[in-house]
């Protein structure tokens, strides 16, 4: 079972699915599904989660907010 999560960004509600199972502090990449499109988030040197290989105009602010939300949820 994949974990569905919600986030409000720019006064709009979004639902995304965390596809990666067993997320721990040692996890280096997380797969998510947003609007039927899969993205991979990777932890950078600062400890923030960024999107890997995403087009420039493709929800970059929303995906950064999702990365922060996952970081807080899993205490990464």
PDB file of N, CA and C in Angstrom:
ATOM      1  N   UNK A   1       0.843  -1.183   0.000  1.00  0.00           N
ATOM      2  CA  UNK A   1       0.000   0.000   0.000  1.00  0.00           C
ATOM      3  C   UNK A   1       0.888   1.246   0.000  1.00  0.00           C
ATOM      4  N   UNK A   2       0.621   2.139  -0.905  1.00  0.00           N
ATOM      5  CA  UNK A   2       1.371   3.392  -0.993  1.00  0.00           C
ATOM      6  C   UNK A   2       0.711   4.441  -0.110  1.00  0.00           C
ATOM      7  N   UNK A   3       1.532   5.309   0.458  1.00  0.00           N
ATOM      8  CA  UNK A   3       1.038   6.322   1.380  1.00  0.00           C
ATOM      9  C   UNK A   3       0.616   7.575   0.618  1.00  0.00           C
ATOM     10  N   UNK A   4      -0.652   7.931   0.724  1.00  0.00           N
ATOM     11  CA  UNK A   4      -1.162   9.161   0.120  1.00  0.00           C
ATOM     12  C   UNK A   4      -0.972  10.297   1.116  1.00  0.00           C
ATOM     13  N   UNK A   5      -0.460  11.418   0.604  1.00  0.00           N
ATOM     14  CA  UNK A   5      -0.261  12.585   1.463  1.00  0.00           C
ATOM     15  C   UNK A   5      -0.847  13.809   0.773  1.00  0.00           C
ATOM     16  N   UNK A   6      -1.213  14.797   1.588  1.00  0.00           N
ATOM     17  CA  UNK A   6      -1.782  16.040   1.058  1.00  0.00           C
ATOM     18  C   UNK A   6      -0.898  17.205   1.435  1.00  0.00           C
ATOM     19  N   UNK A   7      -0.918  18.212   0.567  1.00  0.00           N
ATOM     20  CA  UNK A   7      -0.172  19.437   0.830  1.00  0.00           C
ATOM     21  C   UNK A   7      -0.942  20.594   0.207  1.00  0.00           C
ATOM     22  N   UNK A   8      -0.881  21.740   0.862  1.00  0.00           N
ATOM     23  CA  UNK A   8      -1.454  22.966   0.305  1.00  0.00           C
ATOM     24  C   UNK A   8      -0.298  23.846  -0.132  1.00  0.00           C
ATOM     25  N   UNK A   9      -0.312  24.249  -1.399  1.00  0.00           N
ATOM     26  CA  UNK A   9       0.757  25.060  -1.972  1.00  0.00           C
ATOM     27  C   UNK A   9       0.117  26.135  -2.841  1.00  0.00           C
ATOM     28  N   UNK A  10       0.474  27.380  -2.615  1.00  0.00           N
ATOM     29  CA  UNK A  10      -0.125  28.518  -3.332  1.00  0.00           C
ATOM     30  C   UNK A  10      -1.649  28.470  -3.308  1.00  0.00           C
ATOM     31  N   UNK A  11      -2.186  28.197  -2.110  1.00  0.00           N
ATOM     32  CA  UNK A  11      -3.619  28.183  -1.851  1.00  0.00           C
ATOM     33  C   UNK A  11      -4.380  27.135  -2.658  1.00  0.00           C
ATOM     34  N   UNK A  12      -3.688  26.081  -3.096  1.00  0.00           N
ATOM     35  CA  UNK A  12      -4.323  24.954  -3.788  1.00  0.00           C
ATOM     36  C   UNK A  12      -3.925  23.672  -3.075  1.00  0.00           C
ATOM     37  N   UNK A  13      -4.853  22.730  -3.009  1.00  0.00           N
ATOM     38  CA  UNK A  13      -4.584  21.440  -2.376  1.00  0.00           C
ATOM     39  C   UNK A  13      -4.109  20.443  -3.421  1.00  0.00           C
ATOM     40  N   UNK A  14      -3.082  19.681  -3.052  1.00  0.00           N
ATOM     41  CA  UNK A  14      -2.535  18.639  -3.914  1.00  0.00           C
ATOM     42  C   UNK A  14      -2.458  17.346  -3.122  1.00  0.00           C
ATOM     43  N   UNK A  15      -2.633  16.240  -3.808  1.00  0.00           N
ATOM     44  CA  UNK A  15      -2.447  14.924  -3.219  1.00  0.00           C
ATOM     45  C   UNK A  15      -1.339  14.235  -3.993  1.00  0.00           C
ATOM     46  N   UNK A  16      -0.397  13.660  -3.255  1.00  0.00           N
ATOM     47  CA  UNK A  16       0.679  12.913  -3.902  1.00  0.00           C
ATOM     48  C   UNK A  16       0.846  11.595  -3.175  1.00  0.00           C
ATOM     49  N   UNK A  17       1.502  10.663  -3.839  1.00  0.00           N
ATOM     50  CA  UNK A  17       1.685   9.326  -3.285  1.00  0.00           C
ATOM     51  C   UNK A  17       3.177   9.073  -3.106  1.00  0.00           C
ATOM     52  N   UNK A  18       3.566   8.647  -1.918  1.00  0.00           N
ATOM     53  CA  UNK A  18       4.943   8.254  -1.656  1.00  0.00           C
ATOM     54  C   UNK A  18       5.063   6.778  -2.055  1.00  0.00           C
ATOM     55  N   UNK A  19       5.875   6.504  -3.068  1.00  0.00           N
ATOM     56  CA  UNK A  19       6.010   5.154  -3.595  1.00  0.00           C
ATOM     57  C   UNK A  19       7.109   4.353  -2.905  1.00  0.00           C
ATOM     58  N   UNK A  20       8.071   5.029  -2.313  1.00  0.00           N
ATOM     59  CA  UNK A  20       9.195   4.363  -1.655  1.00  0.00           C
ATOM     60  C   UNK A  20       8.737   3.792  -0.320  1.00  0.00           C
ATOM     61  N   UNK A  21       9.092   2.556  -0.082  1.00  0.00           N
ATOM     62  CA  UNK A  21       8.735   1.889   1.173  1.00  0.00           C
ATOM     63  C   UNK A  21       9.908   1.937   2.150  1.00  0.00           C
ATOM     64  N   UNK A  22       9.618   1.948   3.417  1.00  0.00           N
ATOM     65  CA  UNK A  22      10.648   1.853   4.445  1.00  0.00           C
ATOM     66  C   UNK A  22      11.614   3.025   4.464  1.00  0.00           C
ATOM     67  N   UNK A  23      11.117   4.241   4.470  1.00  0.00           N
ATOM     68  CA  UNK A  23      11.966   5.429   4.477  1.00  0.00           C
ATOM     69  C   UNK A  23      12.592   5.606   5.863  1.00  0.00           C
ATOM     70  N   UNK A  24      13.919   5.731   5.887  1.00  0.00           N
ATOM     71  CA  UNK A  24      14.660   5.945   7.131  1.00  0.00           C
ATOM     72  C   UNK A  24      15.642   7.095   6.914  1.00  0.00           C
ATOM     73  N   UNK A  25      16.415   7.405   7.935  1.00  0.00           N
ATOM     74  CA  UNK A  25      17.414   8.470   7.810  1.00  0.00           C
ATOM     75  C   UNK A  25      18.512   8.113   6.820  1.00  0.00           C
ATOM     76  N   UNK A  26      18.689   6.830   6.515  1.00  0.00           N
ATOM     77  CA  UNK A  26      19.697   6.394   5.549  1.00  0.00           C
ATOM     78  C   UNK A  26      19.184   6.426   4.110  1.00  0.00           C
ATOM     79  N   UNK A  27      17.902   6.696   3.904  1.00  0.00           N
ATOM     80  CA  UNK A  27      17.326   6.748   2.569  1.00  0.00           C
ATOM     81  C   UNK A  27      17.922   7.926   1.800  1.00  0.00           C
ATOM     82  N   UNK A  28      18.357   7.674   0.574  1.00  0.00           N
ATOM     83  CA  UNK A  28      18.969   8.733  -0.239  1.00  0.00           C
ATOM     84  C   UNK A  28      18.094   9.182  -1.393  1.00  0.00           C
ATOM     85  N   UNK A  29      17.059   8.401  -1.726  1.00  0.00           N
ATOM     86  CA  UNK A  29      16.158   8.767  -2.822  1.00  0.00           C
ATOM     87  C   UNK A  29      14.744   8.302  -2.490  1.00  0.00           C
ATOM     88  N   UNK A  30      13.771   9.120  -2.881  1.00  0.00           N
ATOM     89  CA  UNK A  30      12.367   8.824  -2.620  1.00  0.00           C
ATOM     90  C   UNK A  30      11.591   9.021  -3.919  1.00  0.00           C
ATOM     91  N   UNK A  31      10.787   8.026  -4.270  1.00  0.00           N
ATOM     92  CA  UNK A  31       9.918   8.111  -5.443  1.00  0.00           C
ATOM     93  C   UNK A  31       8.546   8.614  -5.005  1.00  0.00           C
ATOM     94  N   UNK A  32       7.995   9.584  -5.749  1.00  0.00           N
ATOM     95  CA  UNK A  32       6.637  10.057  -5.482  1.00  0.00           C
ATOM     96  C   UNK A  32       5.860  10.085  -6.783  1.00  0.00           C
ATOM     97  N   UNK A  33       4.543  10.102  -6.663  1.00  0.00           N
ATOM     98  CA  UNK A  33       3.660  10.224  -7.808  1.00  0.00           C
ATOM     99  C   UNK A  33       2.795  11.456  -7.574  1.00  0.00           C
ATOM    100  N   UNK A  34       2.867  12.405  -8.491  1.00  0.00           N
ATOM    101  CA  UNK A  34       2.087  13.639  -8.418  1.00  0.00           C
ATOM    102  C   UNK A  34       1.394  13.822  -9.747  1.00  0.00           C
ATOM    103  N   UNK A  35       0.074  13.885  -9.734  1.00  0.00           N
ATOM    104  CA  UNK A  35      -0.711  14.051 -10.959  1.00  0.00           C
ATOM    105  C   UNK A  35      -0.377  12.987 -11.995  1.00  0.00           C
ATOM    106  N   UNK A  36      -0.299  11.730 -11.558  1.00  0.00           N
ATOM    107  CA  UNK A  36      -0.009  10.579 -12.427  1.00  0.00           C
ATOM    108  C   UNK A  36       1.342  10.667 -13.122  1.00  0.00           C
ATOM    109  N   UNK A  37       2.260  11.392 -12.536  1.00  0.00           N
ATOM    110  CA  UNK A  37       3.623  11.483 -13.065  1.00  0.00           C
ATOM    111  C   UNK A  37       4.580  11.195 -11.912  1.00  0.00           C
ATOM    112  N   UNK A  38       5.566  10.346 -12.168  1.00  0.00           N
ATOM    113  CA  UNK A  38       6.505   9.969 -11.121  1.00  0.00           C
ATOM    114  C   UNK A  38       7.713  10.888 -11.110  1.00  0.00           C
ATOM    115  N   UNK A  39       8.160  11.204  -9.897  1.00  0.00           N
ATOM    116  CA  UNK A  39       9.338  12.039  -9.687  1.00  0.00           C
ATOM    117  C   UNK A  39      10.222  11.347  -8.663  1.00  0.00           C
ATOM    118  N   UNK A  40      11.514  11.595  -8.766  1.00  0.00           N
ATOM    119  CA  UNK A  40      12.449  11.077  -7.772  1.00  0.00           C
ATOM    120  C   UNK A  40      13.061  12.252  -7.035  1.00  0.00           C
ATOM    121  N   UNK A  41      12.976  12.212  -5.718  1.00  0.00           N
ATOM    122  CA  UNK A  41      13.580  13.222  -4.862  1.00  0.00           C
ATOM    123  C   UNK A  41      14.864  12.642  -4.287  1.00  0.00           C
ATOM    124  N   UNK A  42      15.928  13.437  -4.292  1.00  0.00           N
ATOM    125  CA  UNK A  42      17.206  12.992  -3.747  1.00  0.00           C
ATOM    126  C   UNK A  42      17.681  14.012  -2.721  1.00  0.00           C
ATOM    127  N   UNK A  43      18.351  13.524  -1.708  1.00  0.00           N
ATOM    128  CA  UNK A  43      18.864  14.384  -0.640  1.00  0.00           C
ATOM    129  C   UNK A  43      20.175  15.024  -1.097  1.00  0.00           C
ATOM    130  N   UNK A  44      20.259  16.363  -0.983  1.00  0.00           N
ATOM    131  CA  UNK A  44      21.496  17.045  -1.359  1.00  0.00           C
ATOM    132  C   UNK A  44      22.402  17.183  -0.136  1.00  0.00           C
ATOM    133  N   UNK A  45      23.528  17.848  -0.302  1.00  0.00           N
ATOM    134  CA  UNK A  45      24.510  17.958   0.778  1.00  0.00           C
ATOM    135  C   UNK A  45      24.003  18.760   1.977  1.00  0.00           C
ATOM    136  N   UNK A  46      23.056  19.670   1.752  1.00  0.00           N
ATOM    137  CA  UNK A  46      22.496  20.469   2.840  1.00  0.00           C
ATOM    138  C   UNK A  46      21.421  19.720   3.630  1.00  0.00           C
ATOM    139  N   UNK A  47      21.001  18.561   3.117  1.00  0.00           N
ATOM    140  CA  UNK A  47      19.948  17.802   3.775  1.00  0.00           C
ATOM    141  C   UNK A  47      18.565  18.106   3.237  1.00  0.00           C
ATOM    142  N   UNK A  48      18.493  18.917   2.179  1.00  0.00           N
ATOM    143  CA  UNK A  48      17.209  19.223   1.547  1.00  0.00           C
ATOM    144  C   UNK A  48      16.936  18.205   0.447  1.00  0.00           C
ATOM    145  N   UNK A  49      15.663  17.997   0.139  1.00  0.00           N
ATOM    146  CA  UNK A  49      15.270  17.035  -0.884  1.00  0.00           C
ATOM    147  C   UNK A  49      14.927  17.783  -2.168  1.00  0.00           C
ATOM    148  N   UNK A  50      15.636  17.467  -3.244  1.00  0.00           N
ATOM    149  CA  UNK A  50      15.440  18.099  -4.552  1.00  0.00           C
ATOM    150  C   UNK A  50      15.016  17.060  -5.567  1.00  0.00           C
ATOM    151  N   UNK A  51      14.354  17.532  -6.617  1.00  0.00           N
ATOM    152  CA  UNK A  51      13.904  16.650  -7.689  1.00  0.00           C
ATOM    153  C   UNK A  51      15.070  16.338  -8.618  1.00  0.00           C
ATOM    154  N   UNK A  52      15.164  15.086  -9.009  1.00  0.00           N
ATOM    155  CA  UNK A  52      16.189  14.641  -9.937  1.00  0.00           C
ATOM    156  C   UNK A  52      15.601  14.638 -11.345  1.00  0.00           C
ATOM    157  N   UNK A  53      16.289  15.274 -12.292  1.00  0.00           N
ATOM    158  CA  UNK A  53      15.912  15.253 -13.714  1.00  0.00           C
ATOM    159  C   UNK A  53      14.483  15.714 -13.984  1.00  0.00           C
ATOM    160  N   UNK A  54      14.055  16.801 -13.385  1.00  0.00           N
ATOM    161  CA  UNK A  54      12.725  17.343 -13.653  1.00  0.00           C
ATOM    162  C   UNK A  54      12.855  18.534 -14.596  1.00  0.00           C
ATOM    163  N   UNK A  55      11.920  18.685 -15.530  1.00  0.00           N
ATOM    164  CA  UNK A  55      11.933  19.874 -16.388  1.00  0.00           C
ATOM    165  C   UNK A  55      11.834  21.147 -15.552  1.00  0.00           C
ATOM    166  N   UNK A  56      12.409  22.219 -16.022  1.00  0.00           N
ATOM    167  CA  UNK A  56      12.474  23.482 -15.274  1.00  0.00           C
ATOM    168  C   UNK A  56      11.105  24.017 -14.863  1.00  0.00           C
ATOM    169  N   UNK A  57      10.130  23.973 -15.756  1.00  0.00           N
ATOM    170  CA  UNK A  57       8.831  24.601 -15.490  1.00  0.00           C
ATOM    171  C   UNK A  57       7.836  23.633 -14.848  1.00  0.00           C
ATOM    172  N   UNK A  58       8.274  22.474 -14.433  1.00  0.00           N
ATOM    173  CA  UNK A  58       7.364  21.424 -14.006  1.00  0.00           C
ATOM    174  C   UNK A  58       7.179  21.399 -12.494  1.00  0.00           C
ATOM    175  N   UNK A  59       6.419  22.320 -11.945  1.00  0.00           N
ATOM    176  CA  UNK A  59       6.063  22.345 -10.522  1.00  0.00           C
ATOM    177  C   UNK A  59       7.279  22.388  -9.597  1.00  0.00           C
ATOM    178  N   UNK A  60       8.315  23.104  -9.935  1.00  0.00           N
ATOM    179  CA  UNK A  60       9.543  23.072  -9.134  1.00  0.00           C
ATOM    180  C   UNK A  60       9.310  23.538  -7.696  1.00  0.00           C
ATOM    181  N   UNK A  61       8.558  24.591  -7.490  1.00  0.00           N
ATOM    182  CA  UNK A  61       8.266  25.067  -6.133  1.00  0.00           C
ATOM    183  C   UNK A  61       7.431  24.069  -5.355  1.00  0.00           C
ATOM    184  N   UNK A  62       6.452  23.484  -6.009  1.00  0.00           N
ATOM    185  CA  UNK A  62       5.600  22.475  -5.370  1.00  0.00           C
ATOM    186  C   UNK A  62       6.415  21.250  -4.980  1.00  0.00           C
ATOM    187  N   UNK A  63       7.295  20.799  -5.850  1.00  0.00           N
ATOM    188  CA  UNK A  63       8.109  19.616  -5.556  1.00  0.00           C
ATOM    189  C   UNK A  63       9.094  19.874  -4.421  1.00  0.00           C
ATOM    190  N   UNK A  64       9.623  21.087  -4.320  1.00  0.00           N
ATOM    191  CA  UNK A  64      10.492  21.440  -3.178  1.00  0.00           C
ATOM    192  C   UNK A  64       9.679  21.413  -1.879  1.00  0.00           C
ATOM    193  N   UNK A  65       8.453  21.931  -1.930  1.00  0.00           N
ATOM    194  CA  UNK A  65       7.585  21.917  -0.750  1.00  0.00           C
ATOM    195  C   UNK A  65       7.238  20.479  -0.351  1.00  0.00           C
ATOM    196  N   UNK A  66       7.030  19.620  -1.323  1.00  0.00           N
ATOM    197  CA  UNK A  66       6.758  18.210  -1.034  1.00  0.00           C
ATOM    198  C   UNK A  66       7.982  17.579  -0.366  1.00  0.00           C
ATOM    199  N   UNK A  67       9.167  17.912  -0.862  1.00  0.00           N
ATOM    200  CA  UNK A  67      10.394  17.403  -0.249  1.00  0.00           C
ATOM    201  C   UNK A  67      10.507  17.821   1.208  1.00  0.00           C
ATOM    202  N   UNK A  68      10.183  19.089   1.507  1.00  0.00           N
ATOM    203  CA  UNK A  68      10.206  19.564   2.898  1.00  0.00           C
ATOM    204  C   UNK A  68       9.158  18.835   3.741  1.00  0.00           C
ATOM    205  N   UNK A  69       7.990  18.607   3.152  1.00  0.00           N
ATOM    206  CA  UNK A  69       6.915  17.926   3.853  1.00  0.00           C
ATOM    207  C   UNK A  69       7.313  16.485   4.202  1.00  0.00           C
ATOM    208  N   UNK A  70       7.926  15.789   3.271  1.00  0.00           N
ATOM    209  CA  UNK A  70       8.381  14.422   3.529  1.00  0.00           C
ATOM    210  C   UNK A  70       9.487  14.414   4.584  1.00  0.00           C
ATOM    211  N   UNK A  71      10.388  15.386   4.506  1.00  0.00           N
ATOM    212  CA  UNK A  71      11.466  15.485   5.493  1.00  0.00           C
ATOM    213  C   UNK A  71      10.907  15.640   6.894  1.00  0.00           C
ATOM    214  N   UNK A  72       9.891  16.465   7.057  1.00  0.00           N
ATOM    215  CA  UNK A  72       9.274  16.656   8.359  1.00  0.00           C
ATOM    216  C   UNK A  72       8.474  15.417   8.803  1.00  0.00           C
ATOM    217  N   UNK A  73       7.755  14.826   7.886  1.00  0.00           N
ATOM    218  CA  UNK A  73       6.908  13.663   8.202  1.00  0.00           C
ATOM    219  C   UNK A  73       7.741  12.497   8.695  1.00  0.00           C
ATOM    220  N   UNK A  74       8.869  12.240   8.028  1.00  0.00           N
ATOM    221  CA  UNK A  74       9.709  11.088   8.375  1.00  0.00           C
ATOM    222  C   UNK A  74      10.890  11.455   9.280  1.00  0.00           C
ATOM    223  N   UNK A  75      10.972  12.725   9.702  1.00  0.00           N
ATOM    224  CA  UNK A  75      12.041  13.207  10.577  1.00  0.00           C
ATOM    225  C   UNK A  75      13.422  12.883  10.007  1.00  0.00           C
ATOM    226  N   UNK A  76      13.605  13.242   8.733  1.00  0.00           N
ATOM    227  CA  UNK A  76      14.866  12.956   8.051  1.00  0.00           C
ATOM    228  C   UNK A  76      15.889  14.036   8.287  1.00  0.00           C
TER     229      UNK A  76
END
